């Protein structure tokens, strides 16, 4: 450790005191492939992180995770964080000023009156609810995506699943974890807006649409209607219970962590991404890239029409957000990076290349690729993609016979493919006249300075901003929402501006005409080749 008389040593000692006195704030996010814990100081500075890996699986026609995996992963991530605190600061993490939990939005966790899970967790990745989503969209006159909780419920009704009559409580993954940690069946309004439409004026579920649902479809549900099955909605800044003794034991089976920490409302990863990029006021937006990719644009006026490409959700404080959600993000790119690492080893590489180094090298190569990828089209569809009408996915690379098979163009096509479906959805918003000053980008893809950011700007036709905190992600975002409990006299946007992001370094990229034209040429081929992707789904098991 650095001596305490140096600047670094004094900073370390200050951070250690924050941790030892229980003034630090913890955020935990359950992402698609990783559970991450982020410990921050009251001013938002990240002190330490811990993580554990997990992976969804395809079982009995659904994408799922086991609930035992949730708790094993949560405990492993917290243990990793605790060990890093010991190594870095030489102290124990025993108490917290506040705590928050975030997770993948949407999906279906249904429990009976004895709080027993009725069917395995069905995640946002499912595309088995097309009929239910279409019927609900028509009935409620608002887009209900396939991944929303109410679509899963209605599809279970349509499919005659016998568990429906025994449902007593529905929630999301974040809502479930928060319930187990606090005993409170609540949900942040951003995450709740992915279960059923919410009203930005009442900061609760849309009462008129709940009534419409019950009038037309409620006979299949238990007495009390849909509202009785849903978690209580709480907006950012309001307390949502405390960490119980049982909850502390679930997080830290060693018994070191003390109960009693206040907890903020549990939120979805979309909301925490907005917070982590300071994109919660009208005419701001952000793009988050991970296993999925989505854009969140805070609206200043309602949309004129219902669009199946656009979901209407809410910020953690309640204002309406237009969300463009694409099921397929950077997973396929990750696999190709691993492939090229393996190829380098087979060809005689005599050293191990770290993942970040491999990404940096290959993304940099993409900058030298043809602006239009020289006729190469990549589909990154590991799962289905509702925006393009695909119920399943088959990753593909397709090229013209005369395309030059060069590394730079292949890598550029892979990055373009991540943004292609997103651009289709954002084009719909542009046709509605929704204006954006810029888009904030975050996620691991943007750790390589400038490259993915440059291509995102080309894809969206909008200046793209990456902040120094862009790699922090949703665990940092939910930690900020937990810290906001002490500042709730201010609007959320003021808290972020004044307490967190003042003085933050940012890097802005404006789309170049060449890149923008190249991406549009790629997107035109991508749209035309969707029939190839559909045929692959039909003919490749």
mmCIF file of N, CA, C and O in Angstrom, residues 228-305:
data_model
loop_
_atom_site.group_PDB
_atom_site.id
_atom_site.type_symbol
_atom_site.label_atom_id
_atom_site.label_comp_id
_atom_site.label_asym_id
_atom_site.label_seq_id
_atom_site.Cartn_x
_atom_site.Cartn_y
_atom_site.Cartn_z
ATOM 1 N N UNK A 228 -53.831 -6.217 -7.602
ATOM 2 C CA UNK A 228 -53.546 -6.918 -6.344
ATOM 3 C C UNK A 228 -52.337 -7.836 -6.454
ATOM 4 O O UNK A 228 -51.790 -8.277 -5.431
ATOM 5 N N UNK A 229 -51.928 -8.149 -7.683
ATOM 6 C CA UNK A 229 -50.797 -9.051 -7.883
ATOM 7 C C UNK A 229 -49.463 -8.314 -8.007
ATOM 8 O O UNK A 229 -48.401 -8.941 -7.921
ATOM 9 N N UNK A 230 -49.514 -7.005 -8.229
ATOM 10 C CA UNK A 230 -48.314 -6.244 -8.589
ATOM 11 C C UNK A 230 -47.669 -5.602 -7.369
ATOM 12 O O UNK A 230 -48.336 -5.277 -6.387
ATOM 13 N N UNK A 231 -46.347 -5.359 -7.417
ATOM 14 C CA UNK A 231 -45.676 -4.686 -6.306
ATOM 15 C C UNK A 231 -46.132 -3.234 -6.161
ATOM 16 O O UNK A 231 -46.577 -2.610 -7.137
ATOM 17 N N UNK A 232 -45.998 -2.691 -4.965
ATOM 18 C CA UNK A 232 -46.235 -1.271 -4.733
ATOM 19 C C UNK A 232 -45.169 -0.462 -5.473
ATOM 20 O O UNK A 232 -43.995 -0.826 -5.491
ATOM 21 N N UNK A 233 -45.583 0.643 -6.084
ATOM 22 C CA UNK A 233 -44.669 1.488 -6.861
ATOM 23 C C UNK A 233 -44.107 2.600 -5.974
ATOM 24 O O UNK A 233 -44.858 3.268 -5.256
ATOM 25 N N UNK A 234 -42.781 2.801 -6.041
ATOM 26 C CA UNK A 234 -42.127 3.863 -5.275
ATOM 27 C C UNK A 234 -41.161 4.594 -6.197
ATOM 28 O O UNK A 234 -40.352 3.968 -6.890
ATOM 29 N N UNK A 235 -41.233 5.924 -6.200
ATOM 30 C CA UNK A 235 -40.331 6.736 -7.025
ATOM 31 C C UNK A 235 -39.002 6.953 -6.316
ATOM 32 O O UNK A 235 -38.889 6.800 -5.089
ATOM 33 N N UNK A 236 -37.982 7.313 -7.084
ATOM 34 C CA UNK A 236 -36.641 7.530 -6.557
ATOM 35 C C UNK A 236 -36.650 8.562 -5.435
ATOM 36 O O UNK A 236 -37.400 9.535 -5.456
ATOM 37 N N UNK A 237 -35.807 8.343 -4.426
ATOM 38 C CA UNK A 237 -35.672 9.263 -3.317
ATOM 39 C C UNK A 237 -36.462 8.870 -2.094
ATOM 40 O O UNK A 237 -36.189 9.361 -0.993
ATOM 41 N N UNK A 238 -37.451 7.996 -2.275
ATOM 42 C CA UNK A 238 -38.268 7.562 -1.138
ATOM 43 C C UNK A 238 -37.713 6.248 -0.578
ATOM 44 O O UNK A 238 -37.285 5.368 -1.332
ATOM 45 N N UNK A 239 -37.705 6.080 0.745
ATOM 46 C CA UNK A 239 -37.184 4.835 1.330
ATOM 47 C C UNK A 239 -38.059 3.648 0.981
ATOM 48 O O UNK A 239 -39.270 3.769 0.816
ATOM 49 N N UNK A 240 -37.430 2.495 0.881
ATOM 50 C CA UNK A 240 -38.157 1.284 0.484
ATOM 51 C C UNK A 240 -37.816 0.119 1.398
ATOM 52 O O UNK A 240 -37.683 -1.010 0.958
ATOM 53 N N UNK A 241 -37.687 0.414 2.698
ATOM 54 C CA UNK A 241 -37.396 -0.635 3.659
ATOM 55 C C UNK A 241 -35.944 -0.641 4.092
ATOM 56 O O UNK A 241 -35.137 0.193 3.658
ATOM 57 N N UNK A 242 -35.619 -1.585 4.972
ATOM 58 C CA UNK A 242 -34.262 -1.727 5.488
ATOM 59 C C UNK A 242 -33.773 -3.157 5.303
ATOM 60 O O UNK A 242 -34.564 -4.099 5.241
ATOM 61 N N UNK A 243 -32.468 -3.312 5.240
ATOM 62 C CA UNK A 243 -31.855 -4.629 5.149
ATOM 63 C C UNK A 243 -32.113 -5.382 6.451
ATOM 64 O O UNK A 243 -31.720 -4.940 7.525
ATOM 65 N N UNK A 244 -32.816 -6.496 6.343
ATOM 66 C CA UNK A 244 -33.146 -7.285 7.525
ATOM 67 C C UNK A 244 -31.978 -8.192 7.913
ATOM 68 O O UNK A 244 -31.003 -8.345 7.167
ATOM 69 N N UNK A 245 -32.093 -8.817 9.076
ATOM 70 C CA UNK A 245 -31.065 -9.766 9.498
ATOM 71 C C UNK A 245 -30.986 -10.928 8.513
ATOM 72 O O UNK A 245 -29.890 -11.381 8.147
ATOM 73 N N UNK A 246 -32.137 -11.394 8.064
ATOM 74 C CA UNK A 246 -32.138 -12.472 7.069
ATOM 75 C C UNK A 246 -31.490 -12.002 5.771
ATOM 76 O O UNK A 246 -30.695 -12.724 5.156
ATOM 77 N N UNK A 247 -31.841 -10.773 5.339
ATOM 78 C CA UNK A 247 -31.267 -10.238 4.107
ATOM 79 C C UNK A 247 -29.764 -10.079 4.194
ATOM 80 O O UNK A 247 -29.033 -10.396 3.240
ATOM 81 N N UNK A 248 -29.271 -9.602 5.333
ATOM 82 C CA UNK A 248 -27.828 -9.463 5.510
ATOM 83 C C UNK A 248 -27.137 -10.820 5.414
ATOM 84 O O UNK A 248 -26.047 -10.950 4.848
ATOM 85 N N UNK A 249 -27.799 -11.856 5.944
ATOM 86 C CA UNK A 249 -27.239 -13.199 5.861
ATOM 87 C C UNK A 249 -27.217 -13.745 4.449
ATOM 88 O O UNK A 249 -26.314 -14.509 4.081
ATOM 89 N N UNK A 250 -28.211 -13.379 3.639
ATOM 90 C CA UNK A 250 -28.211 -13.805 2.236
ATOM 91 C C UNK A 250 -27.062 -13.160 1.467
ATOM 92 O O UNK A 250 -26.416 -13.792 0.625
ATOM 93 N N UNK A 251 -26.812 -11.872 1.742
ATOM 94 C CA UNK A 251 -25.720 -11.168 1.067
ATOM 95 C C UNK A 251 -24.364 -11.644 1.560
ATOM 96 O O UNK A 251 -23.429 -11.799 0.780
ATOM 97 N N UNK A 252 -24.257 -11.817 2.858
ATOM 98 C CA UNK A 252 -22.970 -12.125 3.476
ATOM 99 C C UNK A 252 -23.143 -13.280 4.454
ATOM 100 O O UNK A 252 -23.378 -13.068 5.655
ATOM 101 N N UNK A 253 -23.054 -14.514 3.969
ATOM 102 C CA UNK A 253 -23.262 -15.674 4.844
ATOM 103 C C UNK A 253 -22.258 -15.762 5.991
ATOM 104 O O UNK A 253 -22.489 -16.520 6.943
ATOM 105 N N UNK A 254 -21.154 -14.992 5.972
ATOM 106 C CA UNK A 254 -20.196 -15.029 7.085
ATOM 107 C C UNK A 254 -20.740 -14.323 8.316
ATOM 108 O O UNK A 254 -20.190 -14.470 9.412
ATOM 109 N N UNK A 255 -21.811 -13.514 8.146
ATOM 110 C CA UNK A 255 -22.393 -12.807 9.277
ATOM 111 C C UNK A 255 -21.701 -11.513 9.641
ATOM 112 O O UNK A 255 -22.036 -10.887 10.656
ATOM 113 N N UNK A 256 -20.765 -11.059 8.814
ATOM 114 C CA UNK A 256 -20.023 -9.828 9.117
ATOM 115 C C UNK A 256 -20.859 -8.585 8.853
ATOM 116 O O UNK A 256 -20.776 -7.598 9.586
ATOM 117 N N UNK A 257 -21.678 -8.615 7.798
ATOM 118 C CA UNK A 257 -22.467 -7.441 7.428
ATOM 119 C C UNK A 257 -23.640 -7.259 8.386
ATOM 120 O O UNK A 257 -24.407 -8.189 8.629
ATOM 121 N N UNK A 258 -23.763 -6.045 8.926
ATOM 122 C CA UNK A 258 -24.842 -5.764 9.875
ATOM 123 C C UNK A 258 -26.124 -5.387 9.139
ATOM 124 O O UNK A 258 -26.084 -4.722 8.103
ATOM 125 N N UNK A 259 -27.272 -5.761 9.688
ATOM 126 C CA UNK A 259 -28.556 -5.343 9.113
ATOM 127 C C UNK A 259 -28.852 -3.889 9.467
ATOM 128 O O UNK A 259 -28.109 -3.242 10.207
ATOM 129 N N UNK A 260 -29.972 -3.378 8.924
ATOM 130 C CA UNK A 260 -30.461 -2.059 9.282
ATOM 131 C C UNK A 260 -30.222 -0.966 8.260
ATOM 132 O O UNK A 260 -30.753 0.135 8.413
ATOM 133 N N UNK A 261 -29.442 -1.244 7.211
ATOM 134 C CA UNK A 261 -29.176 -0.206 6.210
ATOM 135 C C UNK A 261 -30.450 0.132 5.444
ATOM 136 O O UNK A 261 -31.161 -0.777 4.992
ATOM 137 N N UNK A 262 -30.770 1.427 5.265
ATOM 138 C CA UNK A 262 -31.924 1.786 4.441
ATOM 139 C C UNK A 262 -31.691 1.392 2.993
ATOM 140 O O UNK A 262 -30.557 1.427 2.502
ATOM 141 N N UNK A 263 -32.776 1.032 2.309
ATOM 142 C CA UNK A 263 -32.673 0.619 0.916
ATOM 143 C C UNK A 263 -33.562 1.500 0.041
ATOM 144 O O UNK A 263 -34.686 1.856 0.425
ATOM 145 N N UNK A 264 -33.044 1.849 -1.119
ATOM 146 C CA UNK A 264 -33.820 2.618 -2.089
ATOM 147 C C UNK A 264 -34.718 1.676 -2.881
ATOM 148 O O UNK A 264 -34.545 0.453 -2.828
ATOM 149 N N UNK A 265 -35.698 2.200 -3.616
ATOM 150 C CA UNK A 265 -36.545 1.326 -4.426
ATOM 151 C C UNK A 265 -35.711 0.522 -5.428
ATOM 152 O O UNK A 265 -34.797 1.062 -6.042
ATOM 153 N N UNK A 266 -35.998 -0.763 -5.589
ATOM 154 C CA UNK A 266 -35.275 -1.565 -6.580
ATOM 155 C C UNK A 266 -35.606 -1.090 -7.989
ATOM 156 O O UNK A 266 -36.749 -0.726 -8.274
ATOM 157 N N UNK A 267 -34.617 -1.084 -8.851
ATOM 158 C CA UNK A 267 -34.806 -0.557 -10.195
ATOM 159 C C UNK A 267 -34.316 -1.531 -11.266
ATOM 160 O O UNK A 267 -33.596 -2.491 -10.973
ATOM 161 N N UNK A 268 -34.729 -1.256 -12.488
ATOM 162 C CA UNK A 268 -34.270 -2.033 -13.627
ATOM 163 C C UNK A 268 -32.985 -1.461 -14.196
ATOM 164 O O UNK A 268 -32.606 -0.320 -13.921
ATOM 165 N N UNK A 269 -32.316 -2.270 -15.004
ATOM 166 C CA UNK A 269 -31.027 -1.837 -15.557
ATOM 167 C C UNK A 269 -31.169 -0.653 -16.502
ATOM 168 O O UNK A 269 -30.228 0.134 -16.660
ATOM 169 N N UNK A 270 -32.330 -0.478 -17.109
ATOM 170 C CA UNK A 270 -32.514 0.684 -17.978
ATOM 171 C C UNK A 270 -32.489 1.974 -17.167
ATOM 172 O O UNK A 270 -31.843 2.961 -17.543
ATOM 173 N N UNK A 271 -33.177 1.972 -16.025
ATOM 174 C CA UNK A 271 -33.203 3.152 -15.179
ATOM 175 C C UNK A 271 -31.846 3.474 -14.587
ATOM 176 O O UNK A 271 -31.441 4.644 -14.514
ATOM 177 N N UNK A 272 -31.128 2.446 -14.144
ATOM 178 C CA UNK A 272 -29.815 2.704 -13.558
ATOM 179 C C UNK A 272 -28.824 3.173 -14.618
ATOM 180 O O UNK A 272 -27.923 3.954 -14.320
ATOM 181 N N UNK A 273 -29.025 2.739 -15.858
ATOM 182 C CA UNK A 273 -28.185 3.258 -16.946
ATOM 183 C C UNK A 273 -28.433 4.736 -17.182
ATOM 184 O O UNK A 273 -27.498 5.504 -17.465
ATOM 185 N N UNK A 274 -29.683 5.161 -17.072
ATOM 186 C CA UNK A 274 -29.995 6.577 -17.220
ATOM 187 C C UNK A 274 -29.331 7.399 -16.121
ATOM 188 O O UNK A 274 -28.770 8.472 -16.367
ATOM 189 N N UNK A 275 -29.379 6.882 -14.908
ATOM 190 C CA UNK A 275 -28.750 7.584 -13.790
ATOM 191 C C UNK A 275 -27.236 7.622 -13.970
ATOM 192 O O UNK A 275 -26.592 8.660 -13.753
ATOM 193 N N UNK A 276 -26.654 6.506 -14.370
ATOM 194 C CA UNK A 276 -25.202 6.425 -14.512
ATOM 195 C C UNK A 276 -24.657 7.321 -15.614
ATOM 196 O O UNK A 276 -23.461 7.629 -15.634
ATOM 197 N N UNK A 277 -25.514 7.753 -16.538
ATOM 198 C CA UNK A 277 -25.089 8.649 -17.615
ATOM 199 C C UNK A 277 -25.704 10.038 -17.495
ATOM 200 O O UNK A 277 -25.576 10.853 -18.402
ATOM 201 N N UNK A 278 -26.376 10.310 -16.360
ATOM 202 C CA UNK A 278 -26.999 11.623 -16.139
ATOM 203 C C UNK A 278 -27.940 11.979 -17.286
ATOM 204 O O UNK A 278 -27.901 13.076 -17.846
ATOM 205 N N UNK A 279 -28.833 11.047 -17.610
ATOM 206 C CA UNK A 279 -29.759 11.216 -18.730
ATOM 207 C C UNK A 279 -31.196 11.077 -18.255
ATOM 208 O O UNK A 279 -31.945 10.223 -18.728
ATOM 209 N N UNK A 280 -31.616 11.916 -17.307
ATOM 210 C CA UNK A 280 -32.938 11.779 -16.724
ATOM 211 C C UNK A 280 -33.838 12.982 -16.978
ATOM 212 O O UNK A 280 -34.971 13.007 -16.518
ATOM 213 N N UNK A 281 -33.366 13.983 -17.725
ATOM 214 C CA UNK A 281 -34.200 15.148 -18.011
ATOM 215 C C UNK A 281 -34.668 15.096 -19.460
ATOM 216 O O UNK A 281 -34.061 14.400 -20.296
ATOM 217 N N UNK A 282 -35.774 15.787 -19.809
ATOM 218 C CA UNK A 282 -36.285 15.762 -21.184
ATOM 219 C C UNK A 282 -35.230 16.152 -22.214
ATOM 220 O O UNK A 282 -34.361 17.001 -21.953
ATOM 221 N N UNK A 283 -35.319 15.479 -23.366
ATOM 222 C CA UNK A 283 -34.427 15.687 -24.516
ATOM 223 C C UNK A 283 -33.013 15.180 -24.259
ATOM 224 O O UNK A 283 -32.083 15.506 -24.995
ATOM 225 N N UNK A 284 -32.845 14.377 -23.204
ATOM 226 C CA UNK A 284 -31.582 13.666 -23.034
ATOM 227 C C UNK A 284 -31.846 12.193 -23.287
ATOM 228 O O UNK A 284 -32.977 11.713 -23.192
ATOM 229 N N UNK A 285 -30.798 11.477 -23.599
ATOM 230 C CA UNK A 285 -30.953 10.057 -23.867
ATOM 231 C C UNK A 285 -29.648 9.323 -23.649
ATOM 232 O O UNK A 285 -28.569 9.922 -23.570
ATOM 233 N N UNK A 286 -29.747 8.024 -23.518
ATOM 234 C CA UNK A 286 -28.536 7.224 -23.357
ATOM 235 C C UNK A 286 -28.686 5.903 -24.095
ATOM 236 O O UNK A 286 -29.799 5.456 -24.395
ATOM 237 N N UNK A 287 -27.552 5.322 -24.393
ATOM 238 C CA UNK A 287 -27.498 3.993 -25.006
ATOM 239 C C UNK A 287 -26.664 3.108 -24.099
ATOM 240 O O UNK A 287 -25.548 3.473 -23.707
ATOM 241 N N UNK A 288 -27.218 1.964 -23.748
ATOM 242 C CA UNK A 288 -26.539 1.001 -22.894
ATOM 243 C C UNK A 288 -26.308 -0.278 -23.692
ATOM 244 O O UNK A 288 -27.228 -0.796 -24.324
ATOM 245 N N UNK A 289 -25.075 -0.757 -23.668
ATOM 246 C CA UNK A 289 -24.716 -1.948 -24.446
ATOM 247 C C UNK A 289 -24.200 -3.030 -23.512
ATOM 248 O O UNK A 289 -23.269 -2.814 -22.725
ATOM 249 N N UNK A 290 -24.816 -4.182 -23.590
ATOM 250 C CA UNK A 290 -24.373 -5.366 -22.871
ATOM 251 C C UNK A 290 -24.852 -6.570 -23.654
ATOM 252 O O UNK A 290 -24.707 -6.614 -24.883
ATOM 253 N N UNK A 291 -25.443 -7.553 -22.976
ATOM 254 C CA UNK A 291 -26.043 -8.678 -23.689
ATOM 255 C C UNK A 291 -27.143 -8.188 -24.617
ATOM 256 O O UNK A 291 -27.320 -8.697 -25.719
ATOM 257 N N UNK A 292 -27.910 -7.216 -24.155
ATOM 258 C CA UNK A 292 -28.871 -6.524 -25.013
ATOM 259 C C UNK A 292 -28.349 -5.116 -25.258
ATOM 260 O O UNK A 292 -27.302 -4.721 -24.718
ATOM 261 N N UNK A 293 -29.052 -4.353 -26.066
ATOM 262 C CA UNK A 293 -28.723 -2.946 -26.270
ATOM 263 C C UNK A 293 -30.031 -2.177 -26.282
ATOM 264 O O UNK A 293 -31.025 -2.644 -26.847
ATOM 265 N N UNK A 294 -30.038 -1.033 -25.612
ATOM 266 C CA UNK A 294 -31.248 -0.227 -25.639
ATOM 267 C C UNK A 294 -30.910 1.244 -25.521
ATOM 268 O O UNK A 294 -29.876 1.624 -24.964
ATOM 269 N N UNK A 295 -31.790 2.038 -26.092
ATOM 270 C CA UNK A 295 -31.707 3.489 -25.984
ATOM 271 C C UNK A 295 -32.883 3.971 -25.162
ATOM 272 O O UNK A 295 -34.000 3.471 -25.295
ATOM 273 N N UNK A 296 -32.629 4.959 -24.312
ATOM 274 C CA UNK A 296 -33.660 5.579 -23.485
ATOM 275 C C UNK A 296 -33.674 7.067 -23.809
ATOM 276 O O UNK A 296 -32.657 7.749 -23.657
ATOM 277 N N UNK A 297 -34.816 7.587 -24.233
ATOM 278 C CA UNK A 297 -34.949 8.990 -24.602
ATOM 279 C C UNK A 297 -36.076 9.591 -23.770
ATOM 280 O O UNK A 297 -37.230 9.162 -23.872
ATOM 281 N N UNK A 298 -35.761 10.576 -22.932
ATOM 282 C CA UNK A 298 -36.760 11.200 -22.068
ATOM 283 C C UNK A 298 -37.573 12.186 -22.907
ATOM 284 O O UNK A 298 -37.019 13.094 -23.527
ATOM 285 N N UNK A 299 -38.891 11.992 -22.925
ATOM 286 C CA UNK A 299 -39.771 12.782 -23.788
ATOM 287 C C UNK A 299 -40.209 14.074 -23.107
ATOM 288 O O UNK A 299 -40.430 14.108 -21.887
ATOM 289 N N UNK A 300 -40.344 15.127 -23.917
ATOM 290 C CA UNK A 300 -40.945 16.356 -23.400
ATOM 291 C C UNK A 300 -42.395 16.505 -23.846
ATOM 292 O O UNK A 300 -43.150 17.296 -23.274
ATOM 293 N N UNK A 301 -42.808 15.737 -24.853
ATOM 294 C CA UNK A 301 -44.207 15.700 -25.284
ATOM 295 C C UNK A 301 -44.567 14.252 -25.625
ATOM 296 O O UNK A 301 -43.693 13.467 -26.007
ATOM 297 N N UNK A 302 -45.849 13.880 -25.518
ATOM 298 C CA UNK A 302 -46.244 12.499 -25.840
ATOM 299 C C UNK A 302 -46.057 12.191 -27.325
ATOM 300 O O UNK A 302 -46.085 13.090 -28.176
ATOM 301 N N UNK A 303 -45.882 10.914 -27.644
ATOM 302 C CA UNK A 303 -45.836 10.479 -29.040
ATOM 303 C C UNK A 303 -47.240 10.522 -29.632
ATOM 304 O O UNK A 303 -48.233 10.350 -28.931
ATOM 305 N N UNK A 304 -47.324 10.741 -30.939
ATOM 306 C CA UNK A 304 -48.625 10.828 -31.603
ATOM 307 C C UNK A 304 -49.272 9.471 -31.800
ATOM 308 O O UNK A 304 -50.500 9.342 -31.732
ATOM 309 N N UNK A 305 -48.448 8.457 -32.049
ATOM 310 C CA UNK A 305 -48.983 7.145 -32.418
ATOM 311 C C UNK A 305 -48.376 6.047 -31.561
ATOM 312 O O UNK A 305 -47.354 6.241 -30.890
#
